[in-house]
Coordinates of C-alpha atoms in Angstrom, one line a residue:
N1 CA 0.0 0.0 -0.1
G2 CA 0.9 3.4 -0.8
P3 CA 1.7 6.3 1.9
D4 CA -2.0 7.4 1.7
D5 CA -5.3 7.8 3.7
L6 CA -3.1 7.1 7.0
P7 CA -3.2 9.4 10.1
L8 CA 0.2 10.9 11.5
L9 CA 1.6 7.9 13.7
P10 CA 0.5 4.7 11.2
W11 CA 2.1 6.7 8.5
L12 CA 5.3 7.3 10.1
K13 CA 5.6 4.5 11.3
T14 CA 4.8 2.5 8.0
H15 CA 6.4 4.4 5.9
V16 CA 8.2 7.8 6.6
W17 CA 10.5 6.0 9.4
P18 CA 11.6 3.5 7.6
G19 CA 12.9 5.1 4.4
E20 CA 14.2 7.8 6.6
A21 CA 16.3 5.2 8.4
A22 CA 17.5 3.9 4.9
H23 CA 19.4 7.3 4.3
D24 CA 23.2 7.1 4.3
E25 CA 25.6 9.9 4.0
E26 CA 25.4 9.9 -0.1
T27 CA 21.7 9.9 -0.2
L28 CA 20.9 12.6 2.4
F29 CA 23.0 15.0 0.6
L30 CA 21.5 14.4 -2.7
S31 CA 18.1 14.0 -1.4
A32 CA 19.0 17.7 0.7
R33 CA 19.9 19.2 -2.8
L34 CA 17.1 18.5 -4.2
G35 CA 14.7 19.8 -1.7
L36 CA 17.1 23.1 -1.8
A37 CA 16.9 23.5 -5.4
E38 CA 13.1 22.9 -5.5
L39 CA 12.7 25.7 -2.8
A40 CA 15.0 27.7 -4.3
A41 CA 12.8 27.4 -7.6
G42 CA 9.9 28.4 -5.7
G43 CA 11.7 32.0 -4.5
T44 CA 12.4 30.4 -0.6
T45 CA 15.7 31.8 0.4
A46 CA 15.8 31.2 4.2
I47 CA 14.5 27.5 5.5
L48 CA 14.3 26.2 9.2
D49 CA 14.9 22.6 9.0
M50 CA 14.7 19.2 11.0
G51 CA 17.4 17.1 9.8
T52 CA 17.3 13.0 10.5
V53 CA 19.0 11.6 13.4
R54 CA 22.4 11.2 11.9
H55 CA 24.2 12.1 8.4
T56 CA 23.4 16.0 9.5
D57 CA 26.8 16.9 7.8
A58 CA 25.3 15.9 4.7
V59 CA 22.5 18.5 5.0
F60 CA 24.7 21.4 5.8
A61 CA 27.0 20.4 3.1
A62 CA 24.0 20.3 0.6
A63 CA 23.0 23.7 2.4
R64 CA 26.2 25.0 1.8
A65 CA 26.4 24.2 -1.8
S66 CA 23.0 26.0 -2.3
G67 CA 23.5 29.8 -1.3
L68 CA 20.3 29.4 0.4
R69 CA 20.1 30.8 4.0
V70 CA 19.7 27.3 6.4
T71 CA 19.2 26.4 9.6
S72 CA 19.4 22.6 10.5
G73 CA 20.1 20.3 13.4
N74 CA 20.4 16.5 14.1
A75 CA 16.8 14.9 14.8
L76 CA 16.4 14.1 18.9
M77 CA 14.9 10.7 18.9
D78 CA 16.0 9.3 22.6
D79 CA 12.9 7.3 23.9
P80 CA 13.8 3.7 23.3
T81 CA 9.9 3.1 23.8
T82 CA 8.8 5.0 21.2
N83 CA 11.3 5.2 18.5
P84 CA 12.4 2.6 16.2
P85 CA 15.8 0.9 16.6
E86 CA 17.3 2.3 13.3
L87 CA 16.1 5.8 14.1
F88 CA 17.3 6.1 17.6
A89 CA 20.1 7.8 19.4
G90 CA 20.4 7.6 23.1
T91 CA 20.5 10.8 25.0
E92 CA 24.3 11.3 25.3
E93 CA 25.0 10.5 21.8
A94 CA 22.3 12.7 20.4
L95 CA 23.4 15.3 22.4
A96 CA 27.3 15.4 22.0
E97 CA 26.2 15.1 18.0
G98 CA 24.3 18.7 18.4
E99 CA 27.5 20.0 19.9
R100 CA 29.4 18.9 17.7
L101 CA 27.1 19.9 14.7
L102 CA 27.0 23.3 16.5
A103 CA 31.0 23.7 16.4
R104 CA 31.5 22.8 13.2
W105 CA 28.7 24.4 11.4
H106 CA 27.0 27.2 13.6
G107 CA 27.7 30.5 11.6
T108 CA 29.9 29.1 8.8
A109 CA 29.3 30.3 5.2
G110 CA 29.4 33.9 5.8
G111 CA 26.8 33.8 8.3
R112 CA 24.2 31.5 6.0
L113 CA 24.1 28.1 8.2
R114 CA 22.9 28.3 11.6
F115 CA 22.3 25.2 14.0
A116 CA 19.1 24.4 15.9
W117 CA 18.5 21.9 18.7
C118 CA 15.7 19.9 16.9
P119 CA 13.7 17.5 19.4
R120 CA 11.4 15.3 16.9
F121 CA 8.3 15.7 18.7
A122 CA 7.7 15.1 22.4
V123 CA 6.4 11.9 21.9
S124 CA 10.2 10.7 20.5
C125 CA 11.7 12.4 23.2
T126 CA 12.6 12.1 27.2
D127 CA 11.8 14.7 29.6
R128 CA 15.8 14.9 30.0
I129 CA 16.9 15.7 26.4
L130 CA 13.8 18.1 26.0
R131 CA 15.1 19.9 28.9
E132 CA 18.5 19.9 28.0
A133 CA 18.0 21.1 24.4
A134 CA 15.9 24.2 25.9
S135 CA 18.7 25.0 28.1
R136 CA 21.7 24.2 26.0
A137 CA 19.6 26.6 23.2
R138 CA 19.0 29.8 25.5
S139 CA 23.0 29.7 26.3
Q140 CA 24.0 29.4 22.8
G141 CA 21.6 31.6 21.7
V142 CA 20.6 28.9 18.9
L143 CA 16.5 28.0 17.8
V144 CA 14.6 25.2 19.5
H145 CA 12.7 23.7 16.7
T146 CA 10.4 20.8 17.2
H147 CA 6.6 19.7 16.2
A148 CA 3.8 20.0 18.3
S149 CA 0.2 19.4 18.5
E150 CA 0.0 18.1 14.7
N151 CA -2.4 15.6 15.4
R152 CA -4.9 14.4 18.0
D153 CA -3.2 11.1 18.8
E154 CA -0.3 12.6 19.5
I155 CA -1.8 15.0 21.8
D156 CA -3.4 12.2 23.7
L157 CA 0.0 10.2 24.0
V158 CA 1.9 13.6 25.3
R159 CA -1.2 13.6 28.1
A160 CA -1.6 10.1 29.0
R161 CA 2.6 10.5 29.8
S162 CA 2.7 13.8 31.1
G163 CA -0.6 14.8 32.4
H164 CA -0.7 17.9 30.3
A165 CA -1.7 19.5 27.1
N166 CA 1.3 19.3 24.5
I167 CA 2.0 23.5 24.6
E168 CA 1.7 23.2 27.9
Y169 CA 4.4 20.1 28.9
L170 CA 6.9 21.8 26.3
R171 CA 6.4 25.0 28.3
S172 CA 6.8 23.1 31.5
V173 CA 10.0 21.5 30.2
G174 CA 11.4 24.8 29.0
I175 CA 10.6 25.1 25.5
G176 CA 8.7 28.0 24.5
G177 CA 9.5 32.0 23.8
T178 CA 11.2 33.9 21.1
S179 CA 13.6 31.5 20.1
T180 CA 11.3 28.9 20.1
V181 CA 9.7 27.3 16.6
L182 CA 6.8 24.5 17.1
A183 CA 5.7 23.1 13.7
H184 CA 2.2 22.5 12.9
V185 CA 0.2 23.9 16.4
I186 CA -3.1 22.6 14.9
H187 CA -4.9 21.5 18.1
T188 CA -4.7 23.8 20.9
S189 CA -6.8 24.9 23.8
E190 CA -7.3 28.4 24.7
E191 CA -5.3 28.5 27.6
E192 CA -2.2 27.4 25.4
R193 CA -3.4 30.1 23.0
R194 CA -2.9 32.6 25.5
L195 CA 0.4 31.1 26.7
L196 CA 1.5 31.5 23.0
A197 CA 0.7 34.6 22.2
G198 CA 2.0 35.7 25.6
D199 CA 5.7 34.3 25.3
G200 CA 6.3 35.0 21.5
T201 CA 6.6 31.4 20.3
A202 CA 6.6 30.7 16.8
V203 CA 4.2 28.8 14.7
A204 CA 5.3 27.0 11.5
H205 CA 2.2 26.5 10.1
C206 CA 2.5 23.8 7.4
P207 CA -0.5 23.3 5.3
S208 CA 0.3 21.1 2.4
S209 CA 1.0 18.6 5.2
N210 CA -1.9 18.7 7.0
L211 CA -4.2 18.9 4.0
K212 CA -2.2 15.5 2.9
L213 CA -2.7 13.7 6.7
A214 CA -6.4 15.1 7.1
S215 CA -4.8 16.5 10.3
G216 CA -6.9 19.7 10.8
I217 CA -6.7 23.2 9.8
C218 CA -4.5 25.5 11.7
P219 CA -6.4 28.5 13.4
V220 CA -4.0 30.7 11.7
P221 CA -6.5 33.9 11.7
D222 CA -7.1 33.5 15.4
Y223 CA -3.5 33.1 16.3
L224 CA -2.6 36.6 14.2
A225 CA -5.6 38.0 15.6
R226 CA -4.0 37.2 19.2
G227 CA -0.9 38.4 18.4
I228 CA 0.9 34.8 17.8
R229 CA 4.1 34.7 15.3
V230 CA 3.1 32.6 12.8
T231 CA 5.4 31.7 9.6
L232 CA 5.2 29.7 6.7
G233 CA 6.5 25.9 6.3
A234 CA 5.9 22.8 4.5
D235 CA 7.4 19.8 6.5
G236 CA 8.1 17.6 3.4
A237 CA 8.5 18.2 0.0

C-alpha cells in the first residue's frame, strides 16, 4: 500500500521512518540538494529544517553549496519505547552530536548556516533531552525547533505520559519563547493559545502536510488576531 489515507502516527511508522532510516550520507546529501533546489525554484531563500538522526553533516554540506540561508540540526529521538531502533540515538549520543554540529557548522558560510536543537516531537523524546535542548539553546543563543499538536492521537499520547496538553507540557520542560519554532500547532486549547501569545513562540504553519494527512486546519486567523507569530512551512516535499 502507498502512504495515503493514513493518519500521522501510522504514516510515520509504516512509511516515513523506514525510508528515513534507510538514508546514508550520500543519499541524504542528494535528497537535501533536491529539496533545496525545489525551494529555490519556488523563490524560498531561507529555511528552518529538521534533519534526521544521523548524517546531518550531509544536510549542512548541501546547504553550503545551495546559497540558501539554512538553519538545521540533528533530530533528537532518544526514547527507546517510541522510536524504531534504526532511528534512535540515546540521550548522551544525541546531545554530543548536536554539540559537534554546532561547533562545526553554526555561523559558517558567511553566517548563512545555523544550528538549531531539534527534538522530533514530544512523543519521540525523553523529558531529559527536551530540558537539555531548551537550556542549551538558551545559553548558546540558537533556536529550538520541534513538531507539536499536529494530530489528536499525538496530543492524547503526550497527555497520557505527562498529564498535560502538548504546548503546556513543552512549556514545563522549557520549550517556548521567541527562540522556539513549533511546527503545525493545529489543535490547541484557549489556555495554550494564551501561552503562545504571551511568550512569543513562533508557529510554523504547514498547510500542505496538514491537508495530505487530514490532520486538521491550523486556526491561523485566530492566532494572528491574538498576536501569535505565524510563519509558513511545509514539513515535506
